[in-house]
PDB file of C-alpha atoms in Angstrom:
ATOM      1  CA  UNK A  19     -34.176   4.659  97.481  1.00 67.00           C
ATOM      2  CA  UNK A  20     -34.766   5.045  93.909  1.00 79.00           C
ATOM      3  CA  UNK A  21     -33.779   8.279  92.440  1.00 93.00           C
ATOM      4  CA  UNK A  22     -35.330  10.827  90.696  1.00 97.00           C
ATOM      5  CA  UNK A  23     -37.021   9.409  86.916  1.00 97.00           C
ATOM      6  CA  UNK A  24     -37.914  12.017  84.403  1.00 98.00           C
ATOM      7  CA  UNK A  25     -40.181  10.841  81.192  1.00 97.00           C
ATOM      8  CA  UNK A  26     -39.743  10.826  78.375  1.00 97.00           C
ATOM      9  CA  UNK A  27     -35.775  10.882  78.157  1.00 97.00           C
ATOM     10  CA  UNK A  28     -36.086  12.058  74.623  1.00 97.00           C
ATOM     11  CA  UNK A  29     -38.544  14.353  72.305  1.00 97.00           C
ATOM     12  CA  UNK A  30     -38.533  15.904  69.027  1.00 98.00           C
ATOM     13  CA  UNK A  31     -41.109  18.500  68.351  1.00 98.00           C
ATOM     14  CA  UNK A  32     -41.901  20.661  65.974  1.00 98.00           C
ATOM     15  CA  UNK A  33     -42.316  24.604  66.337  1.00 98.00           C
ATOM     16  CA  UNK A  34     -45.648  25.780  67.731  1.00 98.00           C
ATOM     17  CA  UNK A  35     -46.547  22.392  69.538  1.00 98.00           C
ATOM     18  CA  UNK A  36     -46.561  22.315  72.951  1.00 98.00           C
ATOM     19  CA  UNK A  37     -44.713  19.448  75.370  1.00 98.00           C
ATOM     20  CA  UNK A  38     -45.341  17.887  78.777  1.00 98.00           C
ATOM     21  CA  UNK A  39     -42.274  16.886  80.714  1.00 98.00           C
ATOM     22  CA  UNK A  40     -43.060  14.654  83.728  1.00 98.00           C
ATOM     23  CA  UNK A  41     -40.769  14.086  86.726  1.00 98.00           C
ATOM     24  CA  UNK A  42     -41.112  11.323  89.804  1.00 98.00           C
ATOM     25  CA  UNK A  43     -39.042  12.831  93.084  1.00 96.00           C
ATOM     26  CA  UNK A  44     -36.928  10.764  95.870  1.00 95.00           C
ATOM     27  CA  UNK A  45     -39.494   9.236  98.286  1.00 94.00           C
ATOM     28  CA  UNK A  46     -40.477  11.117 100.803  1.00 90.00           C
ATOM     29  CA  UNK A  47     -39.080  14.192  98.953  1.00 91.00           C
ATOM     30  CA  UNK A  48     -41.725  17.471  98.648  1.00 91.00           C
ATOM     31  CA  UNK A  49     -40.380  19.537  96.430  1.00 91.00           C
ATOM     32  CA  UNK A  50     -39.562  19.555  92.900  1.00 95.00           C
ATOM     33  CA  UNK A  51     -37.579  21.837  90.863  1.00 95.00           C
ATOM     34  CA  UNK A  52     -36.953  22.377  87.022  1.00 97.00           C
ATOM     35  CA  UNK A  53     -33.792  23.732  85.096  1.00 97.00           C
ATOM     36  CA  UNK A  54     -33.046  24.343  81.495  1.00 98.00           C
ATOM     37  CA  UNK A  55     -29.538  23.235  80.445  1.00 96.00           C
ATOM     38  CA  UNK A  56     -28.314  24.625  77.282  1.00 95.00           C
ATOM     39  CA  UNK A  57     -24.618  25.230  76.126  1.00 92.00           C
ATOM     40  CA  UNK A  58     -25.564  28.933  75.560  1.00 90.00           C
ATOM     41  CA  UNK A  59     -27.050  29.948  79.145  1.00 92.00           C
ATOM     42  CA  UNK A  60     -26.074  27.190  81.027  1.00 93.00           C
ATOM     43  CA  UNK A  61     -28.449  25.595  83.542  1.00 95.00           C
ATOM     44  CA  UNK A  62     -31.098  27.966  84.182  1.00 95.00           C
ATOM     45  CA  UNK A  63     -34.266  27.930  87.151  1.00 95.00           C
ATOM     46  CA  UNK A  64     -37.552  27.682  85.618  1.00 97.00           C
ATOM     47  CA  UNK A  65     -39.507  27.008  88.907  1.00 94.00           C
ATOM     48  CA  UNK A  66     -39.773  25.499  92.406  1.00 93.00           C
ATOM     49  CA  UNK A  67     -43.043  23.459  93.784  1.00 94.00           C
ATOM     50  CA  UNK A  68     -43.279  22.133  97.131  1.00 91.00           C
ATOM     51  CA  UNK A  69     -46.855  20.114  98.255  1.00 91.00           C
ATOM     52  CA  UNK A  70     -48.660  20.958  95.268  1.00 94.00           C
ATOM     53  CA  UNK A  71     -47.628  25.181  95.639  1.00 94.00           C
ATOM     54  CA  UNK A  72     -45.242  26.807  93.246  1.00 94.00           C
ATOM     55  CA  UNK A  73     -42.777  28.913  95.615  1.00 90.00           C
ATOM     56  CA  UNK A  74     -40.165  30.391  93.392  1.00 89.00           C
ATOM     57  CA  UNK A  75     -40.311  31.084  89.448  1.00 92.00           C
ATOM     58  CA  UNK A  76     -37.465  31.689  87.441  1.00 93.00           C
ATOM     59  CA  UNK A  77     -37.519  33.879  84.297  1.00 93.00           C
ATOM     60  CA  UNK A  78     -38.910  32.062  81.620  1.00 96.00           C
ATOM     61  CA  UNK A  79     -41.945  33.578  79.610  1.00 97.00           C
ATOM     62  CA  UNK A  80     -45.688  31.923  80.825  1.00 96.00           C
ATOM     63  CA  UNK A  81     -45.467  29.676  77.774  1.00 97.00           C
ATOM     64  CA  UNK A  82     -43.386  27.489  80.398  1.00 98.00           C
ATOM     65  CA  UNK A  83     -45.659  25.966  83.086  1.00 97.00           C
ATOM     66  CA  UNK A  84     -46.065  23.400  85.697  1.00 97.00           C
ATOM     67  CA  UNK A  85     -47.652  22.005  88.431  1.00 97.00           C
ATOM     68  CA  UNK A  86     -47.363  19.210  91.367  1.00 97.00           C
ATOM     69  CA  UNK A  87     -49.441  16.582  92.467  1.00 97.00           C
ATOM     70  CA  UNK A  88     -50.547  15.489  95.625  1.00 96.00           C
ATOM     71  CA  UNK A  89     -48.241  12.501  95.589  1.00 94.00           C
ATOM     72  CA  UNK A  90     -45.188  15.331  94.272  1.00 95.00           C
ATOM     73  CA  UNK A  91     -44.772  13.850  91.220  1.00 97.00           C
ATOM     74  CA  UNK A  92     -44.470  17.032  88.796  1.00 98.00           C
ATOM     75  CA  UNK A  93     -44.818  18.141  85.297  1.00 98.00           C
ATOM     76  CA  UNK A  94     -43.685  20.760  82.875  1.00 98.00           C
ATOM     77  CA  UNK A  95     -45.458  22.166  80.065  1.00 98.00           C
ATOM     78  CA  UNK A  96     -44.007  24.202  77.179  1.00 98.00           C
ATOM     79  CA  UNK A  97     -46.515  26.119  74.869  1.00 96.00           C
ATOM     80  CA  UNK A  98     -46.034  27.132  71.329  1.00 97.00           C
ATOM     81  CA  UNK A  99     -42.823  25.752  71.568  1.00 98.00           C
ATOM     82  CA  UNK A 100     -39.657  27.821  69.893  1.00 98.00           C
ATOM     83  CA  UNK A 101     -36.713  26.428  68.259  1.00 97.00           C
ATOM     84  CA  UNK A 102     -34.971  27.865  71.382  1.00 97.00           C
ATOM     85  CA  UNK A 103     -36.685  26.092  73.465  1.00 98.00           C
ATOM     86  CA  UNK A 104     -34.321  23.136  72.185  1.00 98.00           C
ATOM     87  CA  UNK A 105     -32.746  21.990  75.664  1.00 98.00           C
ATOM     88  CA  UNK A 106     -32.139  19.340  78.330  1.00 97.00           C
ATOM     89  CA  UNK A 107     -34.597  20.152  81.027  1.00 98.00           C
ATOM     90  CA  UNK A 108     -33.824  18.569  84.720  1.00 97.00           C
ATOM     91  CA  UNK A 109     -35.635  18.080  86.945  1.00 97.00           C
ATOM     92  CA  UNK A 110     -34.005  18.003  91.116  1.00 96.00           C
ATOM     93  CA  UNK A 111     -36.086  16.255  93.913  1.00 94.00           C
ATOM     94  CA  UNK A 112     -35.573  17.910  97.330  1.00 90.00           C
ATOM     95  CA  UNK A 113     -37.288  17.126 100.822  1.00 83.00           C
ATOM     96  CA  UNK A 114     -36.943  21.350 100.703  1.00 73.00           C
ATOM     97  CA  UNK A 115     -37.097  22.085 104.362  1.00 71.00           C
ATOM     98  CA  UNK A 116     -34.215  23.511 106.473  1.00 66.00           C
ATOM     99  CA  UNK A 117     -34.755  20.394 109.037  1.00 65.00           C
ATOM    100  CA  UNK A 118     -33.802  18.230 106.703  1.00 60.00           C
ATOM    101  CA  UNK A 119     -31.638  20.048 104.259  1.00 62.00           C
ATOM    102  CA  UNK A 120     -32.002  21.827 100.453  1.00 76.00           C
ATOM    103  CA  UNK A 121     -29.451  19.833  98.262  1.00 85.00           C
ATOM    104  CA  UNK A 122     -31.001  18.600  95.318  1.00 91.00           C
ATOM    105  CA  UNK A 123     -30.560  15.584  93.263  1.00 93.00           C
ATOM    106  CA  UNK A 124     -31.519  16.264  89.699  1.00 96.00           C
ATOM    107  CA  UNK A 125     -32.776  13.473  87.192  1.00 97.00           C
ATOM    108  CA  UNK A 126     -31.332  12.360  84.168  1.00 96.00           C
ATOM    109  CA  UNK A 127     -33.603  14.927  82.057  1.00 97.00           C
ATOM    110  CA  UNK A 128     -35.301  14.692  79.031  1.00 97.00           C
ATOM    111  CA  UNK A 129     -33.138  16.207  75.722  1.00 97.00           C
ATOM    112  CA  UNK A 130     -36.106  18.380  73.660  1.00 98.00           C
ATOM    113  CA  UNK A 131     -35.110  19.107  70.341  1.00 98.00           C
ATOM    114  CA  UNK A 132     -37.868  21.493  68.424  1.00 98.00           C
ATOM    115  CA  UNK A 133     -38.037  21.556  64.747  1.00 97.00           C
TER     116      UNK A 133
ATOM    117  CA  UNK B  15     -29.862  38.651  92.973  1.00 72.00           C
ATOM    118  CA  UNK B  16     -27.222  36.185  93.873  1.00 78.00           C
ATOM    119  CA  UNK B  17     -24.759  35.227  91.019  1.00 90.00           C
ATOM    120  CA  UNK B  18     -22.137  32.368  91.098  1.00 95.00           C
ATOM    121  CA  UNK B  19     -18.550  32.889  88.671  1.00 96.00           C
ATOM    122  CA  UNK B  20     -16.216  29.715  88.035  1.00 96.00           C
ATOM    123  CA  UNK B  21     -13.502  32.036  86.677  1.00 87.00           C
ATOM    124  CA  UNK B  22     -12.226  28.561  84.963  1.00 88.00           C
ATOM    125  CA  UNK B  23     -13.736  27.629  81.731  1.00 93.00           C
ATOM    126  CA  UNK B  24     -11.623  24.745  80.749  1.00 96.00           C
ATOM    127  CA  UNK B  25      -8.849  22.799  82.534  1.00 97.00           C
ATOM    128  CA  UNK B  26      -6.602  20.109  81.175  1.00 97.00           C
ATOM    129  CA  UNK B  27      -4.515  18.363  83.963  1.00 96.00           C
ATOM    130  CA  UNK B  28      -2.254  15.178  83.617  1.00 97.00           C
ATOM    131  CA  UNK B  29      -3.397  11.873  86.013  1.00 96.00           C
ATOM    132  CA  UNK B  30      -1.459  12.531  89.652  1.00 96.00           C
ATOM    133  CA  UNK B  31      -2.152  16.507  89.338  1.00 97.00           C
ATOM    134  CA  UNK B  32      -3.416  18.275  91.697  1.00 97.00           C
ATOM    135  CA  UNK B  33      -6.930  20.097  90.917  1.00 97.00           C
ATOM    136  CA  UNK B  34      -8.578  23.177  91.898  1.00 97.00           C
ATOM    137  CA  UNK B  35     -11.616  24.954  90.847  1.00 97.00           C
ATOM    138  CA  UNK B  36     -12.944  28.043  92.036  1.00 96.00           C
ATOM    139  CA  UNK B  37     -15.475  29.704  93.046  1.00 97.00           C
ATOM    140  CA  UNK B  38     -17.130  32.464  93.942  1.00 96.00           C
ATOM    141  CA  UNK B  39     -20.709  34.114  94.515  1.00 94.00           C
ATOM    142  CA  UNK B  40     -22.335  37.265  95.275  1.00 91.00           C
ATOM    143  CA  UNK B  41     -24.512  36.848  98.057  1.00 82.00           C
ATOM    144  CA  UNK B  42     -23.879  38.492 101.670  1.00 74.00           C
ATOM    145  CA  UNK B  43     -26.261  36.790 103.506  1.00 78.00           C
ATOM    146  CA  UNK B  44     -26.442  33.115 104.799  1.00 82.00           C
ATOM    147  CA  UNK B  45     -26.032  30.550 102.063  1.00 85.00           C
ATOM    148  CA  UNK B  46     -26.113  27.117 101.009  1.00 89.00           C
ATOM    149  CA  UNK B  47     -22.843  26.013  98.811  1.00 93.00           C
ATOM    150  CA  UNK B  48     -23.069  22.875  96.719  1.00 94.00           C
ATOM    151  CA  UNK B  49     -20.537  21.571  94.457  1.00 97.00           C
ATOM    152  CA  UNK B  50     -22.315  19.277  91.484  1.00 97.00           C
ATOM    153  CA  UNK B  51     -20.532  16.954  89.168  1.00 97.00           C
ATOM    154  CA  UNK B  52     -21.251  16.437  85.576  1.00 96.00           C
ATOM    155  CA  UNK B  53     -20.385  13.081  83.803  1.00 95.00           C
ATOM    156  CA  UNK B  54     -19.809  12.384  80.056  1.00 92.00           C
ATOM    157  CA  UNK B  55     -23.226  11.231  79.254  1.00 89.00           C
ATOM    158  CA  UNK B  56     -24.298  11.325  82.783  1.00 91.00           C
ATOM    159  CA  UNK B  57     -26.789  13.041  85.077  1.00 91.00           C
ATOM    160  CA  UNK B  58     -25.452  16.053  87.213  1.00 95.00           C
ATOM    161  CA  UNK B  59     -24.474  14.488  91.004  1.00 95.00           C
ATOM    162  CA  UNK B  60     -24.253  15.867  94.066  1.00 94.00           C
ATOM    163  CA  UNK B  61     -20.281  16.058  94.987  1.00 96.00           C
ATOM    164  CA  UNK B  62     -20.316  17.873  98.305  1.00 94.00           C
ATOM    165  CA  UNK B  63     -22.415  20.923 100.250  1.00 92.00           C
ATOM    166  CA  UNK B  64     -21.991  23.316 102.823  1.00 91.00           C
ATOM    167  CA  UNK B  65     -24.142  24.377 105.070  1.00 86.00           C
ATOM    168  CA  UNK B  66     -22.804  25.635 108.243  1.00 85.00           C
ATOM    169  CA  UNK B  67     -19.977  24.152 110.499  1.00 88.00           C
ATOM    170  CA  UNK B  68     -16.905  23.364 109.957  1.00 93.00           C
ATOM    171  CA  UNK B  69     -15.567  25.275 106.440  1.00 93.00           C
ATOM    172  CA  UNK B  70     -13.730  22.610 105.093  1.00 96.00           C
ATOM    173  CA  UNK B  71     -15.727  19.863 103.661  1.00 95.00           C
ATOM    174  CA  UNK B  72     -15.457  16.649 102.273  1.00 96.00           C
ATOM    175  CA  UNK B  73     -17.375  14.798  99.555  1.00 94.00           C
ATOM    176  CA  UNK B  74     -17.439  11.805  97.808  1.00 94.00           C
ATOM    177  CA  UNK B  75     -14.686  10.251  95.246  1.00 94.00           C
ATOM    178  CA  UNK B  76     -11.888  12.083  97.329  1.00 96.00           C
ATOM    179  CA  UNK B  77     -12.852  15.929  96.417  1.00 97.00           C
ATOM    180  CA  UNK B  78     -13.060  18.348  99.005  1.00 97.00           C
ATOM    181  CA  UNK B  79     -14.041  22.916  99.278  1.00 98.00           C
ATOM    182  CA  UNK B  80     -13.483  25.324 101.846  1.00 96.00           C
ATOM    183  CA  UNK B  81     -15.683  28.046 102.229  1.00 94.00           C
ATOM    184  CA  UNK B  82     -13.907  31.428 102.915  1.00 94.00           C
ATOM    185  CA  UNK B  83     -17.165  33.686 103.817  1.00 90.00           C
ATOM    186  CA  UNK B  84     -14.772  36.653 103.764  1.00 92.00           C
ATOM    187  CA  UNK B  85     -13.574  35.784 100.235  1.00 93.00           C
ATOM    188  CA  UNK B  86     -17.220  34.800  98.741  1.00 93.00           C
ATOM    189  CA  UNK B  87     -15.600  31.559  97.849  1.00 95.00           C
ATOM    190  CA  UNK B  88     -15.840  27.797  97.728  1.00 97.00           C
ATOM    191  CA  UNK B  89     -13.376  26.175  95.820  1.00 97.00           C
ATOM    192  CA  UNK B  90     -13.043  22.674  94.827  1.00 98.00           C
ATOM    193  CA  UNK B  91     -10.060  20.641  96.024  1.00 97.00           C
ATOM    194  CA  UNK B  92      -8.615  17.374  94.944  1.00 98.00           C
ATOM    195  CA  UNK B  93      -4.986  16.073  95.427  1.00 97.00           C
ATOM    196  CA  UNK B  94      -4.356  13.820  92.824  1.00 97.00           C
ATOM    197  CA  UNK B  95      -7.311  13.389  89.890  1.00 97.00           C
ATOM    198  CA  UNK B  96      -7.427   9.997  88.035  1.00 96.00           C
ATOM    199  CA  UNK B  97      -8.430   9.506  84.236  1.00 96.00           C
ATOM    200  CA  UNK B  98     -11.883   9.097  85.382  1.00 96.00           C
ATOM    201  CA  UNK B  99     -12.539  13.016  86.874  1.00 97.00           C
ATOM    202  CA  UNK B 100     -12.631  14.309  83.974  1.00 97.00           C
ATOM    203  CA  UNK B 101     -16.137  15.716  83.787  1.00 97.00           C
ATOM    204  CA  UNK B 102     -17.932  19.350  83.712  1.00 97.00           C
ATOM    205  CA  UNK B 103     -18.041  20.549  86.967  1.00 98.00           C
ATOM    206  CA  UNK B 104     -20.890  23.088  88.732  1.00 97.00           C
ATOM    207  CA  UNK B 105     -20.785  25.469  91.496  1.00 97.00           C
ATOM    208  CA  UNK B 106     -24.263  26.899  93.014  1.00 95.00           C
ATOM    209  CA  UNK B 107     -25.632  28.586  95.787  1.00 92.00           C
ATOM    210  CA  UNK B 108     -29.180  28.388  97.530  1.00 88.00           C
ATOM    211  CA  UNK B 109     -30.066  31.162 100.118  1.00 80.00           C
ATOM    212  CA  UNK B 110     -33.451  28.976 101.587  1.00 68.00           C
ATOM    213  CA  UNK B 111     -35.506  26.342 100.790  1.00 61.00           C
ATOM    214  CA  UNK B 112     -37.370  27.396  97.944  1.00 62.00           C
ATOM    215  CA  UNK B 113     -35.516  29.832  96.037  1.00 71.00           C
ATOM    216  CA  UNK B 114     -33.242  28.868  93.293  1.00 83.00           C
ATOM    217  CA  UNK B 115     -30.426  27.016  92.928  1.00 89.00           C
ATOM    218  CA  UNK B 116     -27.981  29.409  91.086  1.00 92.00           C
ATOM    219  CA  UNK B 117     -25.131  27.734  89.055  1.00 95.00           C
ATOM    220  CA  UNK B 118     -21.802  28.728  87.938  1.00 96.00           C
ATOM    221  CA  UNK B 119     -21.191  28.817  84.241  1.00 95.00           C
ATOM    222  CA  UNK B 120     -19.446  25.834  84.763  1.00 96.00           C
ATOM    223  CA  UNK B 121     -15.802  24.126  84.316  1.00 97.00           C
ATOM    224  CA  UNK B 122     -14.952  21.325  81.555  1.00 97.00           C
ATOM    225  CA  UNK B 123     -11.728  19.636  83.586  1.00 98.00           C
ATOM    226  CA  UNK B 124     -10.201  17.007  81.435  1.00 97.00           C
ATOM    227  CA  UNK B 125      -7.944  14.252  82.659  1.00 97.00           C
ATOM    228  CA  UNK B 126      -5.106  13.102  80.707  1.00 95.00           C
ATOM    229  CA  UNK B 127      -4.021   9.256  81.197  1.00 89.00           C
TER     230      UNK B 127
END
Protein backbone atom coordinates (compact mmCIF):
# COMPACT_ATOMS: atom_id res chain seq x y z
CA UNK A 1 0.00 0.00 0.00
CA UNK A 2 1.18 3.39 -0.59
CA UNK A 3 1.65 5.49 2.41
CA UNK A 4 0.45 8.51 3.58
CA UNK A 5 1.44 11.81 0.88
CA UNK A 6 1.12 15.25 2.27
CA UNK A 7 1.29 18.38 -0.38
CA UNK A 8 3.05 20.60 -0.70
CA UNK A 9 6.33 19.32 1.15
CA UNK A 10 7.46 22.88 1.39
CA UNK A 11 5.89 26.62 1.82
CA UNK A 12 7.03 29.98 2.57
CA UNK A 13 4.45 32.50 3.51
CA UNK A 14 4.30 35.62 4.58
CA UNK A 15 2.50 36.96 7.87
CA UNK A 16 -1.26 37.46 7.60
CA UNK A 17 -1.78 34.99 4.57
CA UNK A 18 -3.47 32.07 5.11
CA UNK A 19 -2.25 28.25 3.92
CA UNK A 20 -3.95 25.01 2.90
CA UNK A 21 -2.13 21.84 3.80
CA UNK A 22 -3.53 18.74 2.05
CA UNK A 23 -3.00 15.13 3.16
CA UNK A 24 -3.91 11.61 1.17
CA UNK A 25 -4.38 8.62 4.03
CA UNK A 26 -3.40 4.69 3.72
CA UNK A 27 -6.17 3.03 1.64
CA UNK A 28 -8.82 1.97 3.27
CA UNK A 29 -7.78 4.18 6.25
CA UNK A 30 -10.82 6.66 7.81
CA UNK A 31 -9.31 8.82 9.83
CA UNK A 32 -6.90 11.51 9.58
CA UNK A 33 -5.03 13.36 12.11
CA UNK A 34 -2.79 16.58 12.18
CA UNK A 35 0.27 17.54 14.47
CA UNK A 36 2.46 20.55 14.69
CA UNK A 37 6.17 19.71 15.17
CA UNK A 38 8.27 22.46 16.37
CA UNK A 39 11.62 22.29 18.40
CA UNK A 40 9.94 24.52 21.07
CA UNK A 41 6.63 22.41 21.91
CA UNK A 42 7.37 19.42 20.32
CA UNK A 43 4.73 17.57 18.29
CA UNK A 44 1.51 18.91 19.23
CA UNK A 45 -2.50 17.56 18.26
CA UNK A 46 -4.30 20.00 16.24
CA UNK A 47 -7.29 17.68 15.35
CA UNK A 48 -8.76 14.25 14.55
CA UNK A 49 -11.40 13.53 11.51
CA UNK A 50 -12.83 10.28 10.86
CA UNK A 51 -15.61 9.90 7.65
CA UNK A 52 -15.84 13.43 7.01
CA UNK A 53 -16.57 14.32 11.21
CA UNK A 54 -13.99 16.07 13.30
CA UNK A 55 -13.88 13.94 16.70
CA UNK A 56 -11.16 15.40 18.79
CA UNK A 57 -9.53 19.06 18.61
CA UNK A 58 -6.44 19.93 20.09
CA UNK A 59 -5.63 23.44 21.39
CA UNK A 60 -4.82 25.54 18.69
CA UNK A 61 -6.75 28.95 18.23
CA UNK A 62 -9.82 28.69 15.28
CA UNK A 63 -7.39 30.35 12.88
CA UNK A 64 -6.32 26.53 12.42
CA UNK A 65 -8.99 24.52 10.53
CA UNK A 66 -9.78 21.49 8.59
CA UNK A 67 -11.96 19.24 7.14
CA UNK A 68 -12.28 15.59 5.39
CA UNK A 69 -13.65 14.44 2.34
CA UNK A 70 -15.75 11.77 1.45
CA UNK A 71 -12.91 9.81 -0.07
CA UNK A 72 -10.72 10.85 3.56
CA UNK A 73 -8.38 12.73 1.91
CA UNK A 74 -7.97 15.87 4.37
CA UNK A 75 -6.86 19.38 4.54
CA UNK A 76 -5.60 22.00 6.90
CA UNK A 77 -6.08 25.57 6.79
CA UNK A 78 -4.14 28.25 8.70
CA UNK A 79 -5.63 31.86 8.78
CA UNK A 80 -3.80 35.07 9.24
CA UNK A 81 -0.89 33.15 9.58
CA UNK A 82 1.81 34.16 12.54
CA UNK A 83 5.44 33.92 12.40
CA UNK A 84 4.82 31.17 15.02
CA UNK A 85 2.98 29.37 13.07
CA UNK A 86 6.48 28.46 11.37
CA UNK A 87 6.38 24.49 11.74
CA UNK A 88 6.40 21.01 10.21
CA UNK A 89 2.82 19.94 10.26
CA UNK A 90 2.11 15.93 9.91
CA UNK A 91 -0.29 14.53 9.05
CA UNK A 92 -1.04 10.36 10.50
CA UNK A 93 -3.53 8.11 8.52
CA UNK A 94 -5.37 5.64 10.81
CA UNK A 95 -8.23 3.03 9.97
CA UNK A 96 -9.27 4.59 13.77
CA UNK A 97 -11.46 1.83 15.00
CA UNK A 98 -10.66 -0.50 17.95
CA UNK A 99 -11.36 -3.65 15.47
CA UNK A 100 -8.72 -2.84 13.61
CA UNK A 101 -6.36 -0.89 15.75
CA UNK A 102 -5.33 3.14 16.43
CA UNK A 103 -1.54 3.29 15.49
CA UNK A 104 -0.92 5.90 13.17
CA UNK A 105 1.45 6.34 10.39
CA UNK A 106 2.23 9.98 9.89
CA UNK A 107 3.38 11.52 6.43
CA UNK A 108 6.41 13.12 5.59
CA UNK A 109 4.81 16.73 6.37
CA UNK A 110 5.03 19.84 4.83
CA UNK A 111 7.92 22.41 6.55
CA UNK A 112 5.86 26.08 6.69
CA UNK A 113 8.08 28.80 7.18
CA UNK A 114 6.04 32.35 7.62
CA UNK A 115 7.72 35.56 6.93
CA UNK B 1 -5.37 15.03 30.66
CA UNK B 2 -2.89 12.35 29.91
CA UNK B 3 0.82 13.48 29.70
CA UNK B 4 3.82 11.36 28.46
CA UNK B 5 7.74 12.28 30.13
CA UNK B 6 10.97 10.75 28.35
CA UNK B 7 13.07 11.76 31.38
CA UNK B 8 16.08 11.42 28.65
CA UNK B 9 16.79 14.38 26.55
CA UNK B 10 19.91 13.33 24.85
CA UNK B 11 21.88 10.05 24.78
CA UNK B 12 25.24 9.35 23.24
CA UNK B 13 26.10 5.55 23.20
CA UNK B 14 29.12 3.80 21.43
CA UNK B 15 28.09 0.95 18.47
CA UNK B 16 27.61 -2.61 20.60
CA UNK B 17 25.92 -0.59 23.66
CA UNK B 18 23.15 -1.45 25.04
CA UNK B 19 20.12 1.21 24.84
CA UNK B 20 17.31 2.15 26.93
CA UNK B 21 14.81 4.85 26.87
CA UNK B 22 12.15 5.50 29.14
CA UNK B 23 9.07 6.22 29.59
CA UNK B 24 6.39 7.12 31.38
CA UNK B 25 2.69 8.59 31.25
CA UNK B 26 -0.02 9.74 33.37
CA UNK B 27 -3.02 8.04 32.50
CA UNK B 28 -4.85 5.36 34.87
CA UNK B 29 -7.12 4.05 32.62
CA UNK B 30 -6.71 1.64 29.59
CA UNK B 31 -4.18 2.84 27.06
CA UNK B 32 -2.60 2.47 23.85
CA UNK B 33 1.48 2.69 24.02
CA UNK B 34 3.36 3.37 20.81
CA UNK B 35 6.95 3.85 20.45
CA UNK B 36 7.75 6.17 17.09
CA UNK B 37 11.10 6.59 15.49
CA UNK B 38 12.48 9.70 14.06
CA UNK B 39 15.15 9.62 11.23
CA UNK B 40 17.71 12.32 10.21
CA UNK B 41 15.74 13.84 7.48
CA UNK B 42 13.09 11.28 7.70
CA UNK B 43 9.39 10.92 8.45
CA UNK B 44 8.41 9.74 12.07
CA UNK B 45 7.82 5.57 11.85
CA UNK B 46 6.02 3.41 13.70
CA UNK B 47 8.69 1.22 15.88
CA UNK B 48 6.41 -0.89 18.04
CA UNK B 49 2.76 -0.61 20.06
CA UNK B 50 1.04 -2.04 22.80
CA UNK B 51 -2.15 -2.75 23.13
CA UNK B 52 -3.07 -5.46 25.41
CA UNK B 53 -1.44 -8.99 25.85
CA UNK B 54 1.55 -9.97 26.49
CA UNK B 55 3.76 -6.77 28.14
CA UNK B 56 6.77 -7.32 26.43
CA UNK B 57 6.78 -6.40 22.87
CA UNK B 58 8.74 -6.53 19.95
CA UNK B 59 9.15 -4.21 16.97
CA UNK B 60 10.95 -3.83 14.03
CA UNK B 61 14.95 -3.28 13.49
CA UNK B 62 15.56 -5.40 16.76
CA UNK B 63 13.98 -2.81 19.48
CA UNK B 64 11.74 -4.02 21.95
CA UNK B 65 9.32 -2.16 25.50
CA UNK B 66 7.71 -3.64 28.31
CA UNK B 67 4.86 -2.11 29.72
CA UNK B 68 4.84 -2.08 33.60
CA UNK B 69 1.04 -0.78 34.21
CA UNK B 70 2.02 -0.51 37.88
CA UNK B 71 5.03 1.71 37.05
CA UNK B 72 3.17 3.96 34.23
CA UNK B 73 5.97 2.89 32.01
CA UNK B 74 7.06 1.67 28.62
CA UNK B 75 10.52 1.75 28.01
CA UNK B 76 12.42 1.15 24.95
CA UNK B 77 14.89 -1.75 24.79
CA UNK B 78 17.65 -2.60 22.43
CA UNK B 79 20.75 -4.86 23.08
CA UNK B 80 23.29 -3.73 20.94
CA UNK B 81 22.52 -0.31 18.67
CA UNK B 82 24.45 0.03 15.34
CA UNK B 83 25.70 3.44 13.76
CA UNK B 84 22.49 3.60 12.01
CA UNK B 85 19.94 4.06 15.37
CA UNK B 86 20.90 7.04 15.92
CA UNK B 87 17.71 9.04 15.48
CA UNK B 88 15.13 11.14 17.78
CA UNK B 89 13.02 8.88 19.36
CA UNK B 90 9.03 9.40 20.56
CA UNK B 91 6.96 7.92 23.17
CA UNK B 92 2.94 8.47 23.07
CA UNK B 93 -0.09 7.27 24.40
CA UNK B 94 -3.75 7.04 22.90
CA UNK B 95 -6.65 6.22 25.36
CA UNK B 96 -9.39 5.42 22.16
CA UNK B 97 -9.79 5.87 18.78
CA UNK B 98 -10.21 9.37 18.31
CA UNK B 99 -8.56 11.21 20.94
CA UNK B 100 -5.05 12.33 20.66
CA UNK B 101 -2.00 10.89 20.30
CA UNK B 102 0.10 12.44 23.18
CA UNK B 103 3.95 12.46 22.68
CA UNK B 104 6.85 12.54 24.88
CA UNK B 105 9.16 15.48 24.58
CA UNK B 106 11.27 13.26 22.89
CA UNK B 107 14.98 11.64 23.02
CA UNK B 108 17.95 12.60 20.49
CA UNK B 109 20.08 9.04 20.89
CA UNK B 110 23.23 9.30 18.93
CA UNK B 111 25.33 6.38 17.81
CA UNK B 112 28.96 6.55 17.78
CA UNK B 113 30.84 4.28 15.04
Amino acid sequence: KAGVTQTPRYLIKTRGQQVTLSCSPISGHRSVSWYQQTPGQGLQFLFEYFSETQRNKGNFPGRFSGRQFSNSRSEMNVSTLELGDSALYLCASSPGTSSTGYEQYFGPGTRLTVT
Amino acid sequence: AQSVSQHNHHVILSEAASLELGCNYSYGGTVNLFWYVQYPGQHLQLLLKYFSGDPLVKGIKGFEAEFIKSKFSFNLRKPSVQWSDTAEYFCAVILAAGNKLTFGGGTRVLVKP
